[in-house]
Short mmCIF file of C-alpha atoms in Angstrom, two decimals:
data_model
loop_
_atom_site.label_atom_id
_atom_site.label_comp_id
_atom_site.label_asym_id
_atom_site.label_seq_id
_atom_site.Cartn_x
_atom_site.Cartn_y
_atom_site.Cartn_z
CA MET A 1 -21.92 -98.03 42.30
CA ALA A 2 -22.57 -94.34 41.75
CA HIS A 3 -25.24 -93.31 39.32
CA ALA A 4 -24.10 -92.26 35.87
CA HIS A 5 -24.69 -88.51 35.92
CA THR A 6 -24.92 -86.61 32.68
CA PHE A 7 -24.23 -82.94 32.22
CA LYS A 8 -26.23 -82.05 29.12
CA ALA A 9 -28.45 -79.01 29.17
CA ASN A 10 -32.07 -79.58 30.09
CA PRO A 11 -34.02 -80.10 26.84
CA HIS A 12 -36.60 -77.60 28.14
CA TRP A 13 -34.05 -74.82 28.28
CA LEU A 14 -34.81 -71.84 26.08
CA PRO A 15 -32.60 -71.25 23.06
CA ARG A 16 -30.36 -68.21 23.25
CA ALA A 17 -31.74 -64.92 22.06
CA ALA A 18 -31.57 -64.74 18.27
CA LYS A 19 -28.45 -63.28 16.73
CA GLY A 20 -28.84 -59.54 16.43
CA ALA A 21 -31.77 -59.41 18.88
CA LEU A 22 -29.61 -57.53 21.39
CA ALA A 23 -27.94 -55.14 18.97
CA HIS A 24 -30.11 -52.24 20.15
CA ILE A 25 -28.52 -52.42 23.61
CA PRO A 26 -25.21 -50.52 23.81
CA GLY A 27 -22.14 -52.61 24.45
CA ASP A 28 -19.04 -54.33 23.15
CA ASN A 29 -18.89 -57.94 21.96
CA GLY A 30 -15.08 -58.00 22.03
CA LEU A 31 -12.88 -60.26 19.95
CA PRO A 32 -14.06 -63.06 17.65
CA LEU A 33 -14.64 -66.38 19.46
CA VAL A 34 -13.39 -65.30 22.92
CA GLY A 35 -15.34 -62.03 23.17
CA ASN A 36 -14.31 -60.15 26.33
CA THR A 37 -13.58 -63.27 28.40
CA LEU A 38 -9.84 -62.68 28.73
CA ARG A 39 -10.28 -58.99 29.57
CA MET A 40 -12.78 -59.87 32.28
CA LEU A 41 -10.55 -62.52 33.82
CA ARG A 42 -7.52 -60.22 33.73
CA ASP A 43 -9.17 -57.36 35.64
CA PRO A 44 -12.94 -57.75 36.05
CA VAL A 45 -13.41 -54.66 38.20
CA ARG A 46 -11.67 -52.36 35.73
CA PHE A 47 -13.48 -54.07 32.86
CA GLY A 48 -16.90 -53.55 34.44
CA THR A 49 -16.16 -49.96 35.43
CA GLY A 50 -15.00 -49.21 31.90
CA MET A 51 -18.13 -50.71 30.38
CA VAL A 52 -20.39 -48.61 32.61
CA GLU A 53 -18.44 -45.45 31.80
CA ARG A 54 -18.83 -46.17 28.07
CA PHE A 55 -22.37 -47.53 27.92
CA GLY A 56 -24.20 -46.90 31.21
CA PRO A 57 -25.64 -49.30 33.81
CA ILE A 58 -27.32 -51.50 31.17
CA TYR A 59 -24.88 -52.87 28.62
CA ARG A 60 -24.20 -55.76 26.28
CA ASN A 61 -21.14 -57.97 26.69
CA ARG A 62 -19.93 -61.23 25.16
CA SER A 63 -17.96 -63.59 27.39
CA PHE A 64 -17.67 -67.32 28.07
CA GLY A 65 -19.21 -68.04 24.67
CA GLU A 66 -22.45 -66.07 25.07
CA THR A 67 -23.78 -62.55 24.77
CA ASN A 68 -25.26 -61.28 28.03
CA ILE A 69 -26.82 -58.10 29.34
CA ALA A 70 -25.58 -56.48 32.55
CA LEU A 71 -28.29 -54.84 34.69
CA LEU A 72 -26.79 -52.72 37.45
CA GLY A 73 -28.20 -51.03 40.53
CA PRO A 74 -30.67 -51.86 43.33
CA ASP A 75 -33.75 -51.65 41.07
CA ALA A 76 -32.16 -54.21 38.75
CA ASN A 77 -31.33 -56.39 41.76
CA GLU A 78 -34.94 -56.27 42.89
CA LEU A 79 -36.27 -57.07 39.42
CA VAL A 80 -34.05 -60.13 39.01
CA LEU A 81 -33.77 -61.46 42.57
CA PHE A 82 -37.27 -60.83 43.87
CA ASP A 83 -38.58 -61.95 40.46
CA ARG A 84 -42.20 -61.15 41.19
CA ASP A 85 -43.36 -62.40 37.79
CA LYS A 86 -41.09 -65.47 37.56
CA LEU A 87 -39.25 -64.06 34.57
CA PHE A 88 -35.81 -65.43 35.33
CA SER A 89 -34.26 -68.87 35.55
CA SER A 90 -31.39 -69.41 37.96
CA GLU A 91 -30.89 -72.92 36.59
CA GLN A 92 -30.44 -71.66 33.04
CA GLY A 93 -28.37 -68.69 34.23
CA TRP A 94 -25.78 -70.69 36.19
CA GLY A 95 -25.99 -73.84 34.08
CA PRO A 96 -23.53 -72.87 31.30
CA LEU A 97 -20.91 -72.09 33.95
CA LEU A 98 -21.52 -74.82 36.52
CA ASN A 99 -23.39 -77.74 34.97
CA LEU A 100 -20.26 -79.87 34.59
CA LEU A 101 -19.43 -79.47 38.27
CA PHE A 102 -22.53 -78.67 40.34
CA PRO A 103 -25.62 -79.70 38.36
CA ARG A 104 -28.89 -79.88 40.26
CA GLY A 105 -27.46 -78.00 43.23
CA LEU A 106 -29.95 -75.80 45.05
CA MET A 107 -28.79 -72.68 43.21
CA LEU A 108 -29.36 -74.45 39.89
CA MET A 109 -33.06 -75.07 40.50
CA ASP A 110 -36.14 -73.01 39.79
CA PHE A 111 -39.59 -72.38 41.25
CA ASP A 112 -41.52 -75.39 42.65
CA HIS A 113 -38.61 -77.85 42.44
CA HIS A 114 -36.32 -75.37 44.17
CA ARG A 115 -38.90 -74.58 46.86
CA ALA A 116 -39.56 -78.26 47.64
CA ASP A 117 -35.88 -79.24 47.96
CA ARG A 118 -35.05 -76.11 49.92
CA LYS A 119 -37.79 -76.91 52.43
CA VAL A 120 -36.34 -80.38 53.02
CA MET A 121 -32.82 -78.99 53.40
CA SER A 122 -33.90 -76.25 55.81
CA VAL A 123 -34.31 -78.82 58.61
CA ALA A 124 -30.54 -78.83 59.00
CA PHE A 125 -30.51 -75.06 59.62
CA LYS A 126 -33.06 -74.97 62.42
CA PRO A 127 -32.09 -73.64 65.88
CA GLU A 128 -31.12 -76.93 67.53
CA PRO A 129 -28.76 -78.09 64.73
CA MET A 130 -27.34 -74.58 64.53
CA ARG A 131 -26.48 -74.66 68.23
CA HIS A 132 -24.67 -77.95 67.68
CA TYR A 133 -22.73 -76.52 64.72
CA ALA A 134 -21.78 -73.45 66.77
CA THR A 135 -20.31 -75.57 69.56
CA GLN A 136 -18.36 -77.68 67.09
CA LEU A 137 -17.14 -74.68 65.11
CA ASP A 138 -16.05 -72.84 68.23
CA ALA A 139 -13.95 -75.80 69.37
CA GLY A 140 -12.53 -76.42 65.91
CA ILE A 141 -11.58 -72.79 65.33
CA ALA A 142 -10.00 -72.44 68.78
CA ALA A 143 -7.93 -75.60 68.27
CA GLN A 144 -6.43 -74.35 65.03
CA VAL A 145 -5.95 -70.63 65.69
CA THR A 146 -4.15 -71.36 68.96
CA GLY A 147 -1.34 -72.76 66.84
CA TRP A 148 -1.03 -69.56 64.82
CA SER A 149 0.61 -67.65 67.68
CA GLY A 150 3.32 -65.22 66.60
CA ARG A 151 3.40 -66.56 63.06
CA SER A 152 3.76 -64.64 59.84
CA MET A 153 1.38 -66.43 57.53
CA ARG A 154 -0.58 -66.24 54.31
CA PHE A 155 -3.99 -65.78 55.84
CA TYR A 156 -6.00 -66.85 52.79
CA ASP A 157 -4.22 -70.21 52.71
CA ALA A 158 -4.59 -70.74 56.46
CA ILE A 159 -8.27 -69.84 56.56
CA LYS A 160 -8.99 -71.98 53.51
CA LYS A 161 -7.54 -75.01 55.27
CA LEU A 162 -9.47 -74.15 58.43
CA THR A 163 -12.82 -73.71 56.66
CA LEU A 164 -12.32 -76.92 54.67
CA ASP A 165 -11.59 -78.82 57.87
CA LEU A 166 -14.60 -77.26 59.59
CA ALA A 167 -16.83 -78.13 56.65
CA ALA A 168 -15.60 -81.73 56.74
CA THR A 169 -16.32 -82.10 60.45
CA SER A 170 -19.48 -79.97 60.88
CA PHE A 171 -21.08 -80.62 57.52
CA LEU A 172 -19.94 -84.16 56.82
CA GLY A 173 -19.12 -85.61 60.23
CA VAL A 174 -15.78 -86.89 58.93
CA GLU A 175 -12.78 -87.08 61.25
CA LEU A 176 -9.74 -85.18 60.03
CA GLY A 177 -7.28 -87.50 58.36
CA GLU A 178 -6.49 -88.98 54.96
CA GLU A 179 -10.13 -89.27 53.90
CA ALA A 180 -10.97 -85.68 54.86
CA THR A 181 -7.84 -84.45 53.07
CA ARG A 182 -8.88 -86.14 49.85
CA ILE A 183 -12.45 -84.82 50.13
CA ASN A 184 -11.14 -81.30 50.76
CA GLN A 185 -8.81 -81.44 47.76
CA ALA A 186 -11.68 -82.57 45.54
CA PHE A 187 -13.68 -79.48 46.50
CA VAL A 188 -10.65 -77.28 45.76
CA ASP A 189 -10.34 -78.88 42.31
CA GLU A 190 -14.03 -78.26 41.59
CA VAL A 191 -13.83 -74.58 42.55
CA GLN A 192 -10.70 -74.02 40.46
CA ALA A 193 -12.40 -75.66 37.48
CA SER A 194 -15.44 -73.39 37.88
CA ILE A 195 -13.37 -70.36 36.81
CA ALA A 196 -11.26 -72.10 34.16
CA PRO A 197 -11.25 -70.37 30.74
CA ILE A 198 -11.47 -73.77 29.00
CA ARG A 199 -15.02 -74.94 29.68
CA VAL A 200 -14.76 -78.51 28.37
CA PRO A 201 -12.99 -81.36 30.24
CA LEU A 202 -10.14 -81.87 27.80
CA PRO A 203 -7.16 -83.94 29.03
CA GLY A 204 -4.78 -81.87 31.13
CA THR A 205 -7.25 -79.04 31.81
CA MET A 206 -8.53 -77.73 35.14
CA MET A 207 -12.03 -78.62 33.99
CA ARG A 208 -11.04 -82.26 33.49
CA LYS A 209 -9.57 -82.30 36.98
CA GLY A 210 -12.73 -80.72 38.38
CA VAL A 211 -15.04 -83.19 36.65
CA LYS A 212 -13.00 -86.10 38.01
CA ALA A 213 -13.20 -84.53 41.48
CA ARG A 214 -16.97 -84.30 41.17
CA ALA A 215 -17.21 -87.98 40.17
CA TYR A 216 -15.18 -88.95 43.26
CA LEU A 217 -17.34 -86.84 45.59
CA ILE A 218 -20.66 -88.01 44.17
CA ASP A 219 -19.53 -91.61 44.55
CA TRP A 220 -18.42 -90.94 48.15
CA PHE A 221 -21.73 -89.27 49.07
CA GLU A 222 -23.88 -91.98 47.55
CA ARG A 223 -21.93 -94.75 49.31
CA GLU A 224 -22.30 -92.93 52.63
CA ILE A 225 -26.01 -92.11 52.43
CA PRO A 226 -27.37 -95.54 53.52
CA HIS A 227 -25.10 -95.50 56.59
CA ARG A 228 -26.16 -91.99 57.55
CA ARG A 229 -29.85 -92.75 57.14
CA HIS A 230 -29.58 -95.62 59.58
CA GLY A 231 -27.14 -94.02 62.02
CA ALA A 232 -24.34 -96.47 61.21
CA ARG A 233 -21.78 -93.71 60.82
CA GLY A 234 -21.31 -90.07 61.66
CA GLY A 235 -20.96 -90.17 65.43
CA ASN A 236 -24.15 -88.87 67.00
CA GLY A 237 -25.58 -88.06 63.57
CA GLU A 238 -25.85 -84.33 64.26
CA ASP A 239 -23.68 -83.24 61.33
CA PHE A 240 -25.47 -81.57 58.42
CA PHE A 241 -25.04 -84.52 56.03
CA SER A 242 -26.56 -87.05 58.43
CA GLN A 243 -29.52 -84.79 59.23
CA PHE A 244 -30.12 -84.12 55.56
CA CYS A 245 -30.09 -87.85 54.80
CA ARG A 246 -32.84 -88.41 57.39
CA ALA A 247 -34.98 -85.41 56.42
CA THR A 248 -38.27 -86.00 54.63
CA ASP A 249 -40.64 -83.99 52.44
CA ASP A 250 -44.31 -83.18 53.12
CA ASP A 251 -45.25 -86.73 52.15
CA GLY A 252 -42.77 -88.25 54.57
CA GLU A 253 -40.40 -89.29 51.78
CA PRO A 254 -36.64 -88.64 51.86
CA LEU A 255 -34.84 -87.13 48.89
CA SER A 256 -33.21 -89.61 46.55
CA ALA A 257 -29.56 -90.48 47.07
CA ALA A 258 -28.69 -88.77 43.79
CA ALA A 259 -30.44 -85.54 44.88
CA ILE A 260 -28.73 -85.56 48.28
CA ALA A 261 -25.33 -86.09 46.65
CA ASP A 262 -25.88 -83.20 44.23
CA HIS A 263 -27.02 -80.85 47.01
CA MET A 264 -24.17 -81.80 49.33
CA ASN A 265 -21.63 -81.34 46.55
CA PHE A 266 -22.88 -77.81 45.96
CA LEU A 267 -23.37 -76.84 49.62
CA MET A 268 -19.92 -78.01 50.67
CA MET A 269 -18.39 -75.79 48.01
CA ALA A 270 -20.52 -72.85 49.13
CA ALA A 271 -19.80 -73.55 52.80
CA HIS A 272 -16.07 -73.14 52.53
CA ASP A 273 -15.03 -71.06 49.53
CA THR A 274 -17.18 -67.98 50.04
CA ILE A 275 -16.38 -67.96 53.77
CA THR A 276 -12.67 -68.17 52.95
CA SER A 277 -12.75 -65.10 50.73
CA SER A 278 -15.00 -63.03 53.01
CA ALA A 279 -12.95 -63.92 56.12
CA THR A 280 -9.79 -62.84 54.30
CA THR A 281 -11.46 -59.57 53.32
CA LEU A 282 -12.53 -58.82 56.89
CA VAL A 283 -9.12 -59.65 58.35
CA MET A 284 -7.44 -57.42 55.76
CA LEU A 285 -9.78 -54.56 56.59
CA LEU A 286 -9.25 -54.96 60.34
CA ALA A 287 -5.48 -54.96 59.84
CA ARG A 288 -5.77 -51.73 57.85
CA ASN A 289 -8.20 -50.18 60.36
CA PRO A 290 -6.68 -50.85 63.82
CA ASP A 291 -9.23 -48.58 65.47
CA TRP A 292 -12.00 -50.92 64.36
CA GLN A 293 -9.93 -53.94 65.27
CA GLU A 294 -9.73 -52.55 68.80
CA LYS A 295 -13.47 -51.80 68.95
CA LEU A 296 -14.27 -55.39 68.09
CA ARG A 297 -11.70 -56.65 70.59
CA GLU A 298 -13.34 -54.57 73.32
CA GLU A 299 -16.74 -55.98 72.39
CA ILE A 300 -15.37 -59.52 72.58
CA ALA A 301 -13.62 -58.79 75.89
CA GLY A 302 -16.99 -57.73 77.30
CA LEU A 303 -18.42 -61.24 76.90
CA ASP A 304 -18.78 -63.52 79.92
CA PRO A 305 -15.43 -65.39 80.16
CA HIS A 306 -17.15 -68.37 81.78
CA VAL A 307 -19.57 -68.89 78.88
CA PRO A 308 -18.47 -70.24 75.46
CA PHE A 309 -18.41 -67.80 72.56
CA ALA A 310 -20.95 -70.05 70.83
CA ASP A 311 -23.56 -69.15 73.47
CA GLN A 312 -23.03 -65.37 73.26
CA LEU A 313 -23.01 -64.65 69.54
CA ASP A 314 -26.03 -62.34 69.70
CA ARG A 315 -23.94 -59.91 71.78
CA LEU A 316 -21.37 -59.44 68.99
CA VAL A 317 -23.27 -56.60 67.33
CA LEU A 318 -20.30 -54.53 66.11
CA THR A 319 -18.63 -57.70 64.83
CA GLU A 320 -21.70 -58.41 62.72
CA TYR A 321 -21.69 -54.85 61.37
CA ALA A 322 -18.01 -55.27 60.43
CA PHE A 323 -18.77 -58.52 58.62
CA LYS A 324 -21.59 -56.85 56.70
CA GLU A 325 -19.31 -53.98 55.71
CA ALA A 326 -16.66 -56.42 54.46
CA LEU A 327 -19.33 -58.15 52.38
CA ARG A 328 -20.38 -54.77 51.01
CA MET A 329 -16.88 -53.78 49.99
CA MET A 330 -15.94 -57.13 48.51
CA PRO A 331 -18.86 -59.55 48.12
CA PRO A 332 -17.76 -63.19 47.74
CA VAL A 333 -19.86 -63.59 44.58
CA PRO A 334 -19.67 -60.26 42.71
CA SER A 335 -22.36 -60.98 40.10
CA LEU A 336 -25.32 -63.31 39.63
CA PRO A 337 -26.51 -64.71 36.27
CA ARG A 338 -30.04 -65.54 35.15
CA ARG A 339 -31.74 -66.34 31.83
CA ALA A 340 -34.91 -64.50 30.82
CA LEU A 341 -37.76 -66.95 30.31
CA ARG A 342 -39.92 -64.27 28.70
CA GLY A 343 -39.25 -60.89 27.17
CA PHE A 344 -39.32 -57.90 29.52
CA GLU A 345 -38.79 -54.15 29.66
CA PHE A 346 -36.23 -52.46 31.89
CA GLY A 347 -34.47 -49.12 31.82
CA GLY A 348 -36.04 -48.18 28.51
CA TYR A 349 -34.89 -51.34 26.72
CA THR A 350 -36.81 -54.37 25.47
CA ILE A 351 -34.93 -57.53 26.36
CA PRO A 352 -36.11 -60.73 24.59
CA ALA A 353 -36.72 -64.21 25.95
CA GLY A 354 -33.61 -66.39 26.06
CA THR A 355 -31.29 -63.53 26.99
CA GLN A 356 -28.58 -64.20 29.54
CA VAL A 357 -28.67 -61.37 32.10
CA GLY A 358 -26.53 -60.62 35.12
CA ILE A 359 -26.75 -58.26 38.07
CA GLY A 360 -23.63 -56.60 39.45
CA ILE A 361 -23.45 -56.96 43.23
CA THR A 362 -20.02 -55.36 43.58
CA TRP A 363 -21.15 -52.42 41.46
CA THR A 364 -24.28 -51.78 43.54
CA HIS A 365 -22.31 -52.11 46.80
CA ASN A 366 -20.02 -49.29 45.70
CA MET A 367 -22.55 -46.77 44.39
CA PRO A 368 -21.61 -43.48 46.13
CA ASP A 369 -25.18 -42.16 46.16
CA ILE A 370 -26.14 -45.13 48.34
CA TRP A 371 -22.83 -45.67 50.15
CA PRO A 372 -21.01 -42.33 50.67
CA GLU A 373 -17.23 -42.73 50.43
CA PRO A 374 -17.67 -46.37 49.32
CA THR A 375 -13.98 -47.26 49.64
CA ARG A 376 -13.97 -46.31 53.34
CA PHE A 377 -14.45 -49.14 55.87
CA ASP A 378 -17.36 -48.02 58.04
CA PRO A 379 -19.33 -50.79 59.80
CA MET A 380 -21.69 -48.19 61.28
CA ARG A 381 -23.43 -48.06 57.90
CA PHE A 382 -25.35 -51.08 59.16
CA THR A 383 -26.83 -49.69 62.35
CA PRO A 384 -30.67 -49.60 62.30
CA GLU A 385 -30.54 -45.80 62.08
CA ALA A 386 -28.15 -45.72 59.12
CA SER A 387 -30.02 -48.51 57.31
CA LYS A 388 -33.41 -46.83 57.58
CA GLY A 389 -34.76 -45.87 54.17
CA ARG A 390 -32.02 -47.66 52.23
CA HIS A 391 -33.22 -49.66 49.22
CA ARG A 392 -33.77 -53.23 50.40
CA PHE A 393 -31.81 -54.56 47.42
CA ALA A 394 -28.85 -52.18 47.84
CA TRP A 395 -26.96 -54.82 49.88
CA VAL A 396 -27.27 -58.33 48.44
CA PRO A 397 -24.13 -60.40 49.17
CA PHE A 398 -26.37 -63.40 49.93
CA GLY A 399 -28.64 -62.83 46.94
CA GLY A 400 -32.32 -62.31 47.59
CA GLY A 401 -35.83 -63.53 46.97
CA ALA A 402 -36.50 -67.25 46.71
CA HIS A 403 -32.79 -67.96 46.13
CA MET A 404 -31.53 -66.10 49.20
CA CYS A 405 -28.52 -68.09 50.46
CA ILE A 406 -29.82 -70.87 52.71
CA GLY A 407 -26.60 -70.74 54.75
CA LEU A 408 -26.44 -67.01 55.47
CA HIS A 409 -26.99 -67.44 59.24
CA PHE A 410 -24.44 -70.27 59.30
CA ALA A 411 -21.92 -68.00 57.56
CA THR A 412 -22.54 -65.14 60.01
CA MET A 413 -22.22 -67.51 62.96
CA GLN A 414 -18.95 -68.93 61.67
CA MET A 415 -17.51 -65.47 61.01
CA LYS A 416 -18.37 -64.23 64.50
CA LEU A 417 -16.72 -67.29 66.04
CA LEU A 418 -13.61 -66.82 63.91
CA ILE A 419 -13.20 -63.14 64.79
CA ALA A 420 -13.91 -63.77 68.48
CA ASN A 421 -11.23 -66.45 68.63
CA LEU A 422 -8.72 -64.38 66.67
CA LEU A 423 -9.10 -61.01 68.37
CA SER A 424 -9.27 -62.45 71.89
CA ARG A 425 -5.79 -63.89 71.28
CA TYR A 426 -3.98 -61.75 68.71
CA ARG A 427 -3.37 -58.34 67.22
CA ILE A 428 -3.52 -58.62 63.43
CA GLU A 429 -0.78 -56.81 61.54
CA ALA A 430 -0.36 -56.61 57.78
CA ASP A 431 1.59 -54.50 55.30
CA GLU A 432 -0.35 -51.46 54.10
CA ASP A 433 -0.37 -52.77 50.52
CA SER A 434 -1.00 -56.38 51.51
CA GLY A 435 -3.91 -57.76 49.54
CA ALA A 436 -4.03 -54.71 47.27
CA ALA A 437 -4.27 -56.90 44.16
CA TRP A 438 -7.47 -58.88 44.07
CA GLN A 439 -9.19 -61.29 41.71
CA PHE A 440 -12.95 -60.74 41.73
CA PHE A 441 -14.42 -63.25 39.31
CA PRO A 442 -16.24 -65.28 40.32
CA ILE A 443 -14.86 -65.46 43.87
CA PRO A 444 -12.49 -62.75 45.16
CA ARG A 445 -9.19 -63.69 46.70
CA PRO A 446 -5.92 -61.81 47.25
CA LYS A 447 -3.27 -62.88 44.77
CA ASP A 448 -0.59 -62.69 47.47
CA GLY A 449 -2.56 -64.75 49.99
CA LEU A 450 -2.69 -61.75 52.38
CA PRO A 451 0.51 -62.04 54.43
CA VAL A 452 -0.25 -61.17 58.06
CA ARG A 453 1.42 -61.51 61.44
CA LEU A 454 -0.62 -62.55 64.44
CA VAL A 455 0.90 -60.96 67.53
CA PRO A 456 -0.19 -62.49 70.88
CA LEU A 457 -1.91 -59.91 73.07
CA THR A 458 0.47 -60.70 75.94
CA GLN A 459 3.39 -59.22 73.96
#
């Protein structure tokens, strides 16, 4: 029997900043009740650009039922992400958006609790497990992309299925089949609910569907944990879930089943959805920039054909630069929320305790004084020479500070394997305007699914 999880706010959470306490900060609260929520969902990039043009890089906005302050630019990123003085709560920042779906996930933890759980989880990202994941991912990617030969396809849909399947096998150790399909669909339902305008699980809503999906997944995880701890299931036990179940803290104690279930629920979502969007971005950019597609293909062709891609990833330098540039142009998570635990000063404004604040990753990644011609795809921005002297918080697709994404090396590894398997087999072609319309909040994806054609290199 799964534990009865509740989703109420932590009683130690700070109350919101008092009404009128933010009136001195320029901004627009929007319509009664809904604020600017609908405008943001309709076109978040245009909305954000318009707000900066009207009010500057620090502005007040009301959306999703709360007034928040946007803090834009690399200095703001450093203040919030590095958080030298422990001013900001990630738990209380993300909680209003995600507590019904991903409570107590690693991103929704602060300070000592976050550090302790992260240390236990990090065992699954050490070199030996990562080598195992690479071998599995390489085989899984090759098996699926081989069947894409000559097809016109919606790349977003195809890569979403692939990343879900890879997450099920590499992260969970579950064989593809009916069970994996149901698990995958539950994660899809959770992600869709996370961006639903209706934030309560009323009958017939996406949020209700997402909450039911979470209940199914938590029950599945908690039933599986005893088997994984004792090696009764999961093949050789080298999948992430099995390793996490066996990991212990500094006192030699494993995490509770409830904690493992919450962390796995969050990590599985992060492992597939952000990779799906960033892979689609990179493929779109390579289709639009055939010269760079060819450069990466030449780099891949220079690998030893007798050695698996998984054992040569460090040689894919240009491929990594291209991935970083795709993340710059269209970061998978375009903004990050926090709540101020104490009042602070920034940019000439006094911001009180209890204020919801957010940094704009997409905005910083497109600042022309840092990134000349920001709409131009140029992976060479990330060479050591070009990066020298750049603000260390000018590029933050994986966050930063204590909450830096724990899976960033896993994501880079998976992307290199995907591109190596694709470009060693196919030429990617897409319409010039394919993927021109994008949704950015909270996870970017092309509305048209990015139609592409994969042309075998032998043609």
